[in-house]
PDB file of C-alpha atoms in Angstrom:
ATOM      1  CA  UNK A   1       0.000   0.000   0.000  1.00  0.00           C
ATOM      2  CA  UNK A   2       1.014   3.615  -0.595  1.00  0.00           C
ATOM      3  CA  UNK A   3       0.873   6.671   1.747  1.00  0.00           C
ATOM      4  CA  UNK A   4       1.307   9.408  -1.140  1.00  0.00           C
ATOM      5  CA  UNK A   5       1.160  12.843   0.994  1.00  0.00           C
ATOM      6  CA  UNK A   6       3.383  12.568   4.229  1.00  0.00           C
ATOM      7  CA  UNK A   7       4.900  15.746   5.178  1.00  0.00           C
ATOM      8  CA  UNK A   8       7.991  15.701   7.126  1.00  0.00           C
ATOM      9  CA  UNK A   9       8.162  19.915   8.055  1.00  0.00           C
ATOM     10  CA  UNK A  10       7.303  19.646  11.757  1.00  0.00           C
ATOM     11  CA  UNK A  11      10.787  18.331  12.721  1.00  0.00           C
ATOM     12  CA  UNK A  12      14.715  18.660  11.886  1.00  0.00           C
ATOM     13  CA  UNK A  13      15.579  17.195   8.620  1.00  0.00           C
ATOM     14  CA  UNK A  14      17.538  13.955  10.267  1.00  0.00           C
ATOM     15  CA  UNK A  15      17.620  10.812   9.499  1.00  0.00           C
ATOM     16  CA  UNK A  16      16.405   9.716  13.193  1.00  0.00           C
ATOM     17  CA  UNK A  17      12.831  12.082  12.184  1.00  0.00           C
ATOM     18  CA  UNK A  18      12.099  10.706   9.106  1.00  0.00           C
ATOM     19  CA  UNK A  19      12.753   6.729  10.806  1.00  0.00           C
ATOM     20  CA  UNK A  20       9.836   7.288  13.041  1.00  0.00           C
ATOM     21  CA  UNK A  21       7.942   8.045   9.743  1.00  0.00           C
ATOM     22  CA  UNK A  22       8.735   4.795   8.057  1.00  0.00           C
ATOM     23  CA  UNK A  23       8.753   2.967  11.172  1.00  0.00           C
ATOM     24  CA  UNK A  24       4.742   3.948  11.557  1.00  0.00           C
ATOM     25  CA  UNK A  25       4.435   3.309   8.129  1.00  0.00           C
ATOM     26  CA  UNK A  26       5.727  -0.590   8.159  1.00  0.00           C
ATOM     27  CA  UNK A  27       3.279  -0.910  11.450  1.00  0.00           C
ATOM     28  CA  UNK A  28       0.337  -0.161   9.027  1.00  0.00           C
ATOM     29  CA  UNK A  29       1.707  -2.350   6.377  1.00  0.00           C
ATOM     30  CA  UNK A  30       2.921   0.923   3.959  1.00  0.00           C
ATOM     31  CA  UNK A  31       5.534  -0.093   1.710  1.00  0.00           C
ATOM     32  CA  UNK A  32       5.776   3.069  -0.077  1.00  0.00           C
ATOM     33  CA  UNK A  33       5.814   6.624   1.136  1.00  0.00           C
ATOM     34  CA  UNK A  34       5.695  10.023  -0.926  1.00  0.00           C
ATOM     35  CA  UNK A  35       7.567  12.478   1.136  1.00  0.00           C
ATOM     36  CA  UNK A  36       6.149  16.285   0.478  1.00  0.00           C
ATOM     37  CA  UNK A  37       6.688  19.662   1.782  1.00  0.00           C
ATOM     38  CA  UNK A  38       4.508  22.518   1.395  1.00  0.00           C
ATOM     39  CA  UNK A  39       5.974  25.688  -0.744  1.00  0.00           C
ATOM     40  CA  UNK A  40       5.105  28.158   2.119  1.00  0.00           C
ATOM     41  CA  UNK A  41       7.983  26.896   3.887  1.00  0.00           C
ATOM     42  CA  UNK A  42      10.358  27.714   1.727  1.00  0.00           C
ATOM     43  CA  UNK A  43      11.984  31.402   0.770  1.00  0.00           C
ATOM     44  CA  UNK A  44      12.021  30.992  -2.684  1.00  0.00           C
ATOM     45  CA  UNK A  45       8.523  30.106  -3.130  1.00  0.00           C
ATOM     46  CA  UNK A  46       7.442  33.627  -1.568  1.00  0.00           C
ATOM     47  CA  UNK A  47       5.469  34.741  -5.053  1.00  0.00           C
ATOM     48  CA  UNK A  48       3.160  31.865  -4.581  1.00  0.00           C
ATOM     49  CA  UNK A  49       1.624  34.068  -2.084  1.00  0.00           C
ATOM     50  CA  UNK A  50       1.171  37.377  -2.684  1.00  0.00           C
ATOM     51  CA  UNK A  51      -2.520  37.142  -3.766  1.00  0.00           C
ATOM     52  CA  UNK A  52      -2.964  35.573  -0.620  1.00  0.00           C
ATOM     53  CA  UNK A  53      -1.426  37.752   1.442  1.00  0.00           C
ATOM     54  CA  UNK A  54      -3.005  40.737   0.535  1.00  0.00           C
ATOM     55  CA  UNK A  55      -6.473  39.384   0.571  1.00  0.00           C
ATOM     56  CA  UNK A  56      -6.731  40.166   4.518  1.00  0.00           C
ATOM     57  CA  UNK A  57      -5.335  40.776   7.556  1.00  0.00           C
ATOM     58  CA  UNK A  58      -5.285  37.381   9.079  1.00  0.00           C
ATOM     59  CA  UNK A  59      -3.869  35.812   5.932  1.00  0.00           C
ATOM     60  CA  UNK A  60      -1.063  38.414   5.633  1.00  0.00           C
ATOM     61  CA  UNK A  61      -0.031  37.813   9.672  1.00  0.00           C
ATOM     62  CA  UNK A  62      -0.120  34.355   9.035  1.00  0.00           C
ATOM     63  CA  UNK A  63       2.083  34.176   5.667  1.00  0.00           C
ATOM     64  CA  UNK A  64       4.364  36.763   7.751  1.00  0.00           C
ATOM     65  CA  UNK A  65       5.277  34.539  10.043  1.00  0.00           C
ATOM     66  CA  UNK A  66       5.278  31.171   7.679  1.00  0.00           C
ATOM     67  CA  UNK A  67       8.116  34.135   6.434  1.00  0.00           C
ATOM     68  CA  UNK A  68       9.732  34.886   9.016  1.00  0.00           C
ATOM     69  CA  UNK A  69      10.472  30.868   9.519  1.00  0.00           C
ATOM     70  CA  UNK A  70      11.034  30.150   5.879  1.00  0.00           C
ATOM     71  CA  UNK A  71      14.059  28.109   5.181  1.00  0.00           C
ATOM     72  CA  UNK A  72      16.199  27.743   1.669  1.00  0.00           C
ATOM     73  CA  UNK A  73      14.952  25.215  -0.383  1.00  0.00           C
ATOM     74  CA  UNK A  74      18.578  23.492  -0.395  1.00  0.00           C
ATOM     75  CA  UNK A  75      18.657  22.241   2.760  1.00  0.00           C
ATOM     76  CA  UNK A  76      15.754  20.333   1.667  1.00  0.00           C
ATOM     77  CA  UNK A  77      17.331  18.986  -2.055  1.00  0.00           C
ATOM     78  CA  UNK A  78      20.323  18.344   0.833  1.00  0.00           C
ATOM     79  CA  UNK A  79      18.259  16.595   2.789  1.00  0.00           C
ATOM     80  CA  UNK A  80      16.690  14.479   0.130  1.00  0.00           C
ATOM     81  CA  UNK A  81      20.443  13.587  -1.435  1.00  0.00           C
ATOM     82  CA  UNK A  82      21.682  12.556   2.379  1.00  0.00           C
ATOM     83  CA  UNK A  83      18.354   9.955   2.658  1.00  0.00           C
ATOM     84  CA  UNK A  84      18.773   8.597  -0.977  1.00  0.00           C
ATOM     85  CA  UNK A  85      22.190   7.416  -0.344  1.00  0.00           C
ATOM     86  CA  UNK A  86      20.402   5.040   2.718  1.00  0.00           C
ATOM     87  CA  UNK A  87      18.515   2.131   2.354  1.00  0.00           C
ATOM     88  CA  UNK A  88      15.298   1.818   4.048  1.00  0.00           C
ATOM     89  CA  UNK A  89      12.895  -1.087   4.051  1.00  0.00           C
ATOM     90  CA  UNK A  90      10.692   0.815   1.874  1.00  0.00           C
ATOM     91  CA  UNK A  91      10.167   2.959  -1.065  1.00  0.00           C
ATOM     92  CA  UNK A  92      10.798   6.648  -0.798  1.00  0.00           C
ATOM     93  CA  UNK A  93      10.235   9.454  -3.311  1.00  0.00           C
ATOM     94  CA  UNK A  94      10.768  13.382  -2.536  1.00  0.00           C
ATOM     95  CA  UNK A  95       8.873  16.171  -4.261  1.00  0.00           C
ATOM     96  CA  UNK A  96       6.774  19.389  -2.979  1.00  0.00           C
ATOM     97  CA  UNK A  97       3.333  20.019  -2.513  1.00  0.00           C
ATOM     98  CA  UNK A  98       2.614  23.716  -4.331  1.00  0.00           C
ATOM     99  CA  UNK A  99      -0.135  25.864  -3.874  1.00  0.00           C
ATOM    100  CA  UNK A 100      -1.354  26.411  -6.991  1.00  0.00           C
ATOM    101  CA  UNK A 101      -2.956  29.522  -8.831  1.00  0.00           C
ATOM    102  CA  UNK A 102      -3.406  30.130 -12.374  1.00  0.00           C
ATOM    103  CA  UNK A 103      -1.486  33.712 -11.626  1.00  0.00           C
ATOM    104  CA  UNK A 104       1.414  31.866 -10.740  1.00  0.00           C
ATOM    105  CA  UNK A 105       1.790  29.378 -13.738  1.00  0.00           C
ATOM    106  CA  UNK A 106       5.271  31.011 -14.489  1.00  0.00           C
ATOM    107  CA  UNK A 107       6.944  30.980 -11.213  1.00  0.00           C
ATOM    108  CA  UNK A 108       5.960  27.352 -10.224  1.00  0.00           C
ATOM    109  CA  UNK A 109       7.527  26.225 -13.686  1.00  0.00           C
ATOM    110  CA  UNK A 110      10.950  27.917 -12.855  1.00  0.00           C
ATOM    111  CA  UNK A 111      10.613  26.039  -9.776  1.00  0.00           C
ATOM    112  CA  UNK A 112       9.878  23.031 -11.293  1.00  0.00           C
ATOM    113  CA  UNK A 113      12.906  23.853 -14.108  1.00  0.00           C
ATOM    114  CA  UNK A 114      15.641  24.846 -11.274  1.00  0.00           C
ATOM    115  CA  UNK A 115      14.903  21.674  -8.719  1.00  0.00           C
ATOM    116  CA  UNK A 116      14.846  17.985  -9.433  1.00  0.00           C
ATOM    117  CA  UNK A 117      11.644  16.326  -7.012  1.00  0.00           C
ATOM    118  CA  UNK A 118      10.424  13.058  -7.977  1.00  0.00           C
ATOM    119  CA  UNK A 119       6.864  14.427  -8.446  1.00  0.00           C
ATOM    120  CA  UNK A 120       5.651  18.110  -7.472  1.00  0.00           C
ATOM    121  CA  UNK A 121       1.921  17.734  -6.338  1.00  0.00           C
ATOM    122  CA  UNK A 122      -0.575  20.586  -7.055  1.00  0.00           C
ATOM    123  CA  UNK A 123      -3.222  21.704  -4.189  1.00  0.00           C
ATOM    124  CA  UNK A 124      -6.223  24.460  -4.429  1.00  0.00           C
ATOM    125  CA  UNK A 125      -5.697  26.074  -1.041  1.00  0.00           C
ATOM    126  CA  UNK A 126      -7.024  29.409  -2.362  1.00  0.00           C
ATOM    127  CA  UNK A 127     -10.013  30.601  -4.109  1.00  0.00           C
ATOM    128  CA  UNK A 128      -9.099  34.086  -5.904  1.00  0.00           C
ATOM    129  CA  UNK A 129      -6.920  34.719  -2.419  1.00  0.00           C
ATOM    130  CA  UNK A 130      -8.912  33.191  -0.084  1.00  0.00           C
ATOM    131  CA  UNK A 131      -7.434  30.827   2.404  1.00  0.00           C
ATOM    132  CA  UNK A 132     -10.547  28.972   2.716  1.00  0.00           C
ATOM    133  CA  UNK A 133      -9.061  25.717   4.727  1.00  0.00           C
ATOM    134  CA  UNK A 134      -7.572  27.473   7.706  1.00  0.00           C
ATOM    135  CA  UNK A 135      -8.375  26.163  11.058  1.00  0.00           C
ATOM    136  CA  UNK A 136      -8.624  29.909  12.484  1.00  0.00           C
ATOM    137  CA  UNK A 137     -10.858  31.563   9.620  1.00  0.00           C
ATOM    138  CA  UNK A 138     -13.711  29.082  10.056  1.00  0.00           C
ATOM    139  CA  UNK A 139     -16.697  29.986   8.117  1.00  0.00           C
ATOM    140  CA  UNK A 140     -20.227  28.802   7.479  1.00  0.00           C
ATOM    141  CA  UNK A 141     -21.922  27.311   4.363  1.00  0.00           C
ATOM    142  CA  UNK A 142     -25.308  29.527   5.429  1.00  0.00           C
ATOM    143  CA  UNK A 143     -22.652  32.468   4.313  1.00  0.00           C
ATOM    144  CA  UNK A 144     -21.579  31.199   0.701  1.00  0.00           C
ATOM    145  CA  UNK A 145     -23.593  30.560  -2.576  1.00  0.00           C
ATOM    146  CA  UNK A 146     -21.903  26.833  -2.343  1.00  0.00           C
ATOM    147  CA  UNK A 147     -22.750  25.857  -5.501  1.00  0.00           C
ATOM    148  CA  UNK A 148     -20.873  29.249  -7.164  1.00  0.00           C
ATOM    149  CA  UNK A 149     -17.940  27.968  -4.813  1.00  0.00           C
ATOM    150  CA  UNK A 150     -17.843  24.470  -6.327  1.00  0.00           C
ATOM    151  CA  UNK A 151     -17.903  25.772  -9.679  1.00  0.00           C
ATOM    152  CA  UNK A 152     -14.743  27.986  -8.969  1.00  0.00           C
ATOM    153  CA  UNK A 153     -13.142  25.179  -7.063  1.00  0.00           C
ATOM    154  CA  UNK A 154     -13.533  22.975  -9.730  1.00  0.00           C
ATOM    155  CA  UNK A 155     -12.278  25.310 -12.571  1.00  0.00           C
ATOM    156  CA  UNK A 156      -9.367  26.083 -10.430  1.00  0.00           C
ATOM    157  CA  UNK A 157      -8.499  22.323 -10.214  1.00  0.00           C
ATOM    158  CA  UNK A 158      -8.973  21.427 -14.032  1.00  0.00           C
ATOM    159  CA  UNK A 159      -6.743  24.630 -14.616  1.00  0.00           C
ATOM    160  CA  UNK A 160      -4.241  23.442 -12.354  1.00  0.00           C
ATOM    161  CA  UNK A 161      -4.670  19.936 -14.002  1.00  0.00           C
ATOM    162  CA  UNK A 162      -4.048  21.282 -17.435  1.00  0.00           C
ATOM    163  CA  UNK A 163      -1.229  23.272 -16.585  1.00  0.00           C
ATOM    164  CA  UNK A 164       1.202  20.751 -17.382  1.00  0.00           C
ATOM    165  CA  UNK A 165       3.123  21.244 -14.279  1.00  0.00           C
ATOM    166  CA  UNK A 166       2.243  18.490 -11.811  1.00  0.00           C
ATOM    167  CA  UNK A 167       2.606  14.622 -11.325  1.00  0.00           C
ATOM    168  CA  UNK A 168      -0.710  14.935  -9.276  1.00  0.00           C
ATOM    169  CA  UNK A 169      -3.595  16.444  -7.496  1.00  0.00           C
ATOM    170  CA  UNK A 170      -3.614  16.531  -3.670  1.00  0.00           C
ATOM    171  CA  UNK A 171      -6.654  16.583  -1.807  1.00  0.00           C
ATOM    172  CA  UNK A 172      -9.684  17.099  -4.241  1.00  0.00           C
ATOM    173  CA  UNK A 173     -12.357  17.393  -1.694  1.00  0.00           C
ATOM    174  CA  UNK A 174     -10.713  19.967   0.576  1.00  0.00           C
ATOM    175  CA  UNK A 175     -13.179  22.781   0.084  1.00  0.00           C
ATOM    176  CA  UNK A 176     -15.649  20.705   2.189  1.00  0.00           C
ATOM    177  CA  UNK A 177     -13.048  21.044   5.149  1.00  0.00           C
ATOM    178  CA  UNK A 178     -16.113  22.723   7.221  1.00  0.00           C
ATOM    179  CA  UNK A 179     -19.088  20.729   6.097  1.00  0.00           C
ATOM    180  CA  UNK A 180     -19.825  22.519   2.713  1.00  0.00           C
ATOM    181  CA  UNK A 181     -20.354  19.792   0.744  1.00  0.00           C
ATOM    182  CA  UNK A 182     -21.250  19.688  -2.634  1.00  0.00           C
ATOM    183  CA  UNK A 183     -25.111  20.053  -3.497  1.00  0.00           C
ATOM    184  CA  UNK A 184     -25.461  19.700  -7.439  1.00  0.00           C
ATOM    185  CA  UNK A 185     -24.401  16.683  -9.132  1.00  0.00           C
ATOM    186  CA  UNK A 186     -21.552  17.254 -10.212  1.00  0.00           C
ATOM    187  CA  UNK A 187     -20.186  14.003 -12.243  1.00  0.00           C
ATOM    188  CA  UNK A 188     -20.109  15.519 -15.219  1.00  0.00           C
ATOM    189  CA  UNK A 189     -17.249  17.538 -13.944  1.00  0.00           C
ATOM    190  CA  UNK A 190     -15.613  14.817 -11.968  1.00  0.00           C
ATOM    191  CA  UNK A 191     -15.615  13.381 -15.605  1.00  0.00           C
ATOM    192  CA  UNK A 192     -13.508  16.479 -17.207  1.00  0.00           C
ATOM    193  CA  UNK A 193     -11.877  16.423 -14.236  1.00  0.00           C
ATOM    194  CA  UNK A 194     -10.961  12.917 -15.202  1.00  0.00           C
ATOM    195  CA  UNK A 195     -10.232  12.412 -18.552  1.00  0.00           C
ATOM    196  CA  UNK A 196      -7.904  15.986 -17.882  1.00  0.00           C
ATOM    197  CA  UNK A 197      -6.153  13.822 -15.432  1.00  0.00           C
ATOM    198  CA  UNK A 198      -5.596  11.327 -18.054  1.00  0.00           C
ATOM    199  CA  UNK A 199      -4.568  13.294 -20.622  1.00  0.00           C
ATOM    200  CA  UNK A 200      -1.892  14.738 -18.403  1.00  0.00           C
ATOM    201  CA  UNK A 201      -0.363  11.329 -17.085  1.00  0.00           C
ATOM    202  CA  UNK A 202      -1.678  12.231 -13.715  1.00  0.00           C
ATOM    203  CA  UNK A 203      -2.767  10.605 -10.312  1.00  0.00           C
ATOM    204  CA  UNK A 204      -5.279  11.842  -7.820  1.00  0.00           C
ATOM    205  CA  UNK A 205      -5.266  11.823  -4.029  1.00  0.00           C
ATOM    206  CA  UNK A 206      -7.920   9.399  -2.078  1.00  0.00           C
ATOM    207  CA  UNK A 207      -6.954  11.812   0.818  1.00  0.00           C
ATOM    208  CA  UNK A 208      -7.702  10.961   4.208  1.00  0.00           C
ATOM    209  CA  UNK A 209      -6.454  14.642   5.887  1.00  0.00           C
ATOM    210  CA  UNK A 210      -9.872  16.343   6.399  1.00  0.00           C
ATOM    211  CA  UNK A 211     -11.234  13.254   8.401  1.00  0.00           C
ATOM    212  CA  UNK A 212      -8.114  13.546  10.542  1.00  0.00           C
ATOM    213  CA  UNK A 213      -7.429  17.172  10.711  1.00  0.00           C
ATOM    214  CA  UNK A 214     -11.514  18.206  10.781  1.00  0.00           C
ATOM    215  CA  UNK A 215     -13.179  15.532  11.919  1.00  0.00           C
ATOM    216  CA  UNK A 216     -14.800  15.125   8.157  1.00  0.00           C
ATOM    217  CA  UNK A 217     -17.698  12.410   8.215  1.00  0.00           C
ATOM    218  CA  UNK A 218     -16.595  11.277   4.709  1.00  0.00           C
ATOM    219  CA  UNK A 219     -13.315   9.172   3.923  1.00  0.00           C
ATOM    220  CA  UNK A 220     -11.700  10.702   1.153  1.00  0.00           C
ATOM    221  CA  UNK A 221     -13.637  11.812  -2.364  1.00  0.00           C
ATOM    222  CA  UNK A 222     -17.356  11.872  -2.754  1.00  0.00           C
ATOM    223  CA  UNK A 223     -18.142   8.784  -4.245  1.00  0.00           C
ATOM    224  CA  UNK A 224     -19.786   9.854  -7.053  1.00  0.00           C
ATOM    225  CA  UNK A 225     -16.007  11.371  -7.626  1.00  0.00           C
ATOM    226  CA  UNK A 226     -14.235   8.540  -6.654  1.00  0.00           C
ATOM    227  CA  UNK A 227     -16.404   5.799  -9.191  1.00  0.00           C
ATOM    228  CA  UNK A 228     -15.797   8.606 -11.993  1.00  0.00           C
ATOM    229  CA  UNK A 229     -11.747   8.547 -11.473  1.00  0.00           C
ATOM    230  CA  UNK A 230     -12.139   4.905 -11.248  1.00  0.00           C
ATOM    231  CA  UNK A 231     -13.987   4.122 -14.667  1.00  0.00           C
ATOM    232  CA  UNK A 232     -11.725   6.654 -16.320  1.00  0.00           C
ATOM    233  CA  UNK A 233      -8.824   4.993 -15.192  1.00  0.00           C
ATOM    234  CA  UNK A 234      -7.040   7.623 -13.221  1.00  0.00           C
ATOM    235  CA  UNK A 235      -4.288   6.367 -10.832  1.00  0.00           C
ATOM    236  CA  UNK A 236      -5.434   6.577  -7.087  1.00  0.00           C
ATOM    237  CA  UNK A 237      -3.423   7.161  -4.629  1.00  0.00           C
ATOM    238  CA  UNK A 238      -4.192   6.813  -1.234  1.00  0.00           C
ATOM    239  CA  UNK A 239      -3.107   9.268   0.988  1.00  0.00           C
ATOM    240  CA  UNK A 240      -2.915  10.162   5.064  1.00  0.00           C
ATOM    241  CA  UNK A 241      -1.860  13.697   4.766  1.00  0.00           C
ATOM    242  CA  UNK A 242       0.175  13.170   7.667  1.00  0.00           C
ATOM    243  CA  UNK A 243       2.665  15.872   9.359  1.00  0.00           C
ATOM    244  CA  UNK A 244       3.178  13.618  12.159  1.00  0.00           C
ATOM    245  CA  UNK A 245       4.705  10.003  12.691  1.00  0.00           C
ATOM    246  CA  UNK A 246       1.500   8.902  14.074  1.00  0.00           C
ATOM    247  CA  UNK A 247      -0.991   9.942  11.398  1.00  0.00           C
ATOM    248  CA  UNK A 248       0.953   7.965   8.121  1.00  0.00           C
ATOM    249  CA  UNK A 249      -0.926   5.298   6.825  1.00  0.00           C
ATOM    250  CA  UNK A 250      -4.364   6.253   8.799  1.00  0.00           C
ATOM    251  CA  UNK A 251      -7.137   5.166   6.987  1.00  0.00           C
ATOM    252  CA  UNK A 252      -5.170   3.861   4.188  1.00  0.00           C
ATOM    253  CA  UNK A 253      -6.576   0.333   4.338  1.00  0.00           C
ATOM    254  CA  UNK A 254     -10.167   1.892   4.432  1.00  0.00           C
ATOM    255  CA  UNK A 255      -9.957   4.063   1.898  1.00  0.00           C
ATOM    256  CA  UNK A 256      -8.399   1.167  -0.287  1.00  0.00           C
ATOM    257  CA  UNK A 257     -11.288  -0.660   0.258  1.00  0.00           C
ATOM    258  CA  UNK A 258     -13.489   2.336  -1.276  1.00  0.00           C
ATOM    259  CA  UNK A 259     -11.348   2.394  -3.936  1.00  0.00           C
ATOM    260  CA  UNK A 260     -12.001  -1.545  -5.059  1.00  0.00           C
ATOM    261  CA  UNK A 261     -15.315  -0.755  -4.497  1.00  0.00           C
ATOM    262  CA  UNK A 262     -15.811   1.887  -6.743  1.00  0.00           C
ATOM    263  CA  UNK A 263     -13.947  -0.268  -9.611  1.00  0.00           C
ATOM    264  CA  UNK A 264     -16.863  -3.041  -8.806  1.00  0.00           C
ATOM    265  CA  UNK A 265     -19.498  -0.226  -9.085  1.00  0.00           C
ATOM    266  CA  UNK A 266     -18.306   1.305 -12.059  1.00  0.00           C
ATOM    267  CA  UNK A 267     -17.727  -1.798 -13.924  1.00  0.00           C
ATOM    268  CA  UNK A 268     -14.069  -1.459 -14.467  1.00  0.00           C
ATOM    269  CA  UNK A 269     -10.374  -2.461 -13.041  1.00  0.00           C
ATOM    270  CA  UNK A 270      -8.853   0.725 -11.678  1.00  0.00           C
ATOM    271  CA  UNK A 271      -5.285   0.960 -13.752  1.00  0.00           C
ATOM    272  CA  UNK A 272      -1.973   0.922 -12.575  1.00  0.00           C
ATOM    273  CA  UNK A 273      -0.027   4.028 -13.394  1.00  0.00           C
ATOM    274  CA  UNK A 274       1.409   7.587 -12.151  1.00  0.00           C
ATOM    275  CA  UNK A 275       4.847   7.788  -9.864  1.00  0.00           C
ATOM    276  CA  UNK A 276       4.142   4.256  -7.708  1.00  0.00           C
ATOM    277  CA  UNK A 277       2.822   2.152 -10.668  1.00  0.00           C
ATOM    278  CA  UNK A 278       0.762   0.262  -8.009  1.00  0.00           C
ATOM    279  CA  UNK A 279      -2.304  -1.319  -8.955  1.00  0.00           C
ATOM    280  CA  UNK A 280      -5.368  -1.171  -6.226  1.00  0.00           C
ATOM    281  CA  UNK A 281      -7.292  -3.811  -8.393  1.00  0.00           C
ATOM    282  CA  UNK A 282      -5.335  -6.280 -10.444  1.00  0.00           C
TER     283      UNK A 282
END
């Protein structure tokens, strides 16, 4: 099985912090692990957030300080060099998670150009500036037009899908994060989203983050999300989201299980492909 989002930022980059992540892993039967880090971390990502920033007051004390903490992206490339030359009991791969916005096409591909990751994953953590999946700027569905959300969320996505830029897509469902879940049917979508995916040699995330870090009721995509990737034959990733030790691999059995599932409901074999080249149904 595959943990596909683990971030590793909350420690020292040592080989004794990321142990404790693959030891977790092995205890939940992992036996591969995509190691990620978030662009907000590091210095030379700083354009990524200027739209951001200057959207309010919260978001532009918050990016101050991710600032103010920022480290250069080499100690990280340094990092990843000083763990490839070790063997570990399973398979490791390195990239970044960036926060994509259609602005910012240009400086994530002279990222992408001047570092060597194994994959770069792209995430919608902004809508037009908004921060919308911050733990202090809660809001309430009662104060959105949900549906005119979920149609800029998922234009956002396919843009950031067609950019040409990324190995994957982290997280699809994360504008639900507060219980806004979509209210349309929205499968035609989920199958441009798809076939986009395709067309791009992509995976998707079957992300378990929002049930650990909000206390989501669902596991991962929507279904009627998750059976569209699934007939299209997007790679599926599962994926804990995990910034601790603790949290890789939670959930990754269950939401494997969703994922045969949806292959039985839609008819088809889900398809081996993207970075692992793991089948979920063979």
């Amino acid at each position: 099985m595959i943990d596909a989002h683990v971030h590793l930022e909350k420690g020292e980059y040592t080989v004794e912090w990321i142990e404790q992540f693959i030891d977790a892993a092995i205890k939940r039967e992992i036996d591969e692990i995509f190691f990620l880090e978030h662009t907000h971390i590091f210095k030379e990502c700083a354009p990524l957030y200027d739209e951001m920033s200057a959207y309010n007051e919260y978001q532009k004390n918050w990016y101050q300080k991710k600032w103010e903490q920022a480290r250069p992206i080499g100690e990280y490339i340094d990092y990843i060099e000083k763990i490839k030359r070790l063997d570990f009991p399973i398979c490791l791969k390195f990239g970044l998670e960036v926060c994509y916005s259609p602005e910012h096409e240009s400086d994530i591909a002279q990222i992408k150009q001047l570092y060597s990751f194994d994959f770069l994953t792209g995430s919608i953590h902004f809508i037009d500036g908004w921060a919308f999946s911050h733990l202090r700027q809660r809001w309430e569905k009662k104060d959105y037009d949900i549906d005119k959300l979920y149609e800029r969320y998922y234009a956002l996505m396919l843009s950031l899908i067609n950019s040409g830029l990324f190995s994957g897509a982290a997280h699809p469902q994360s504008l639900q994060c507060y219980g806004a879940y979509p209210q349309k049917d929205y499968r035609h979508i989920y199958l441009q989203l798809a076939q986009a995916l395709c067309e791009n040699g992509m995976y998707i995330e079957e992300n378990s983050g929002l049930a650990i870090n909000y206390g989501d009721r669902q596991l991962g995509m929507n279904l009627d999300m998750l059976e569209c990737m699934v007939k299209c034959g997007v790679p599926v990733y599962t994926a804990s989201d995990a910034h601790l030790p603790a949290n890789v691999g939670l959930y990754i059995k269950e939401m494997d299980g969703l994922i045969r599932s949806a292959a039985v409901r839609a008819g088809g074999v889900q398809r081996s492909g993207g970075i692992a080249g793991l089948p979920y149904i063979g």
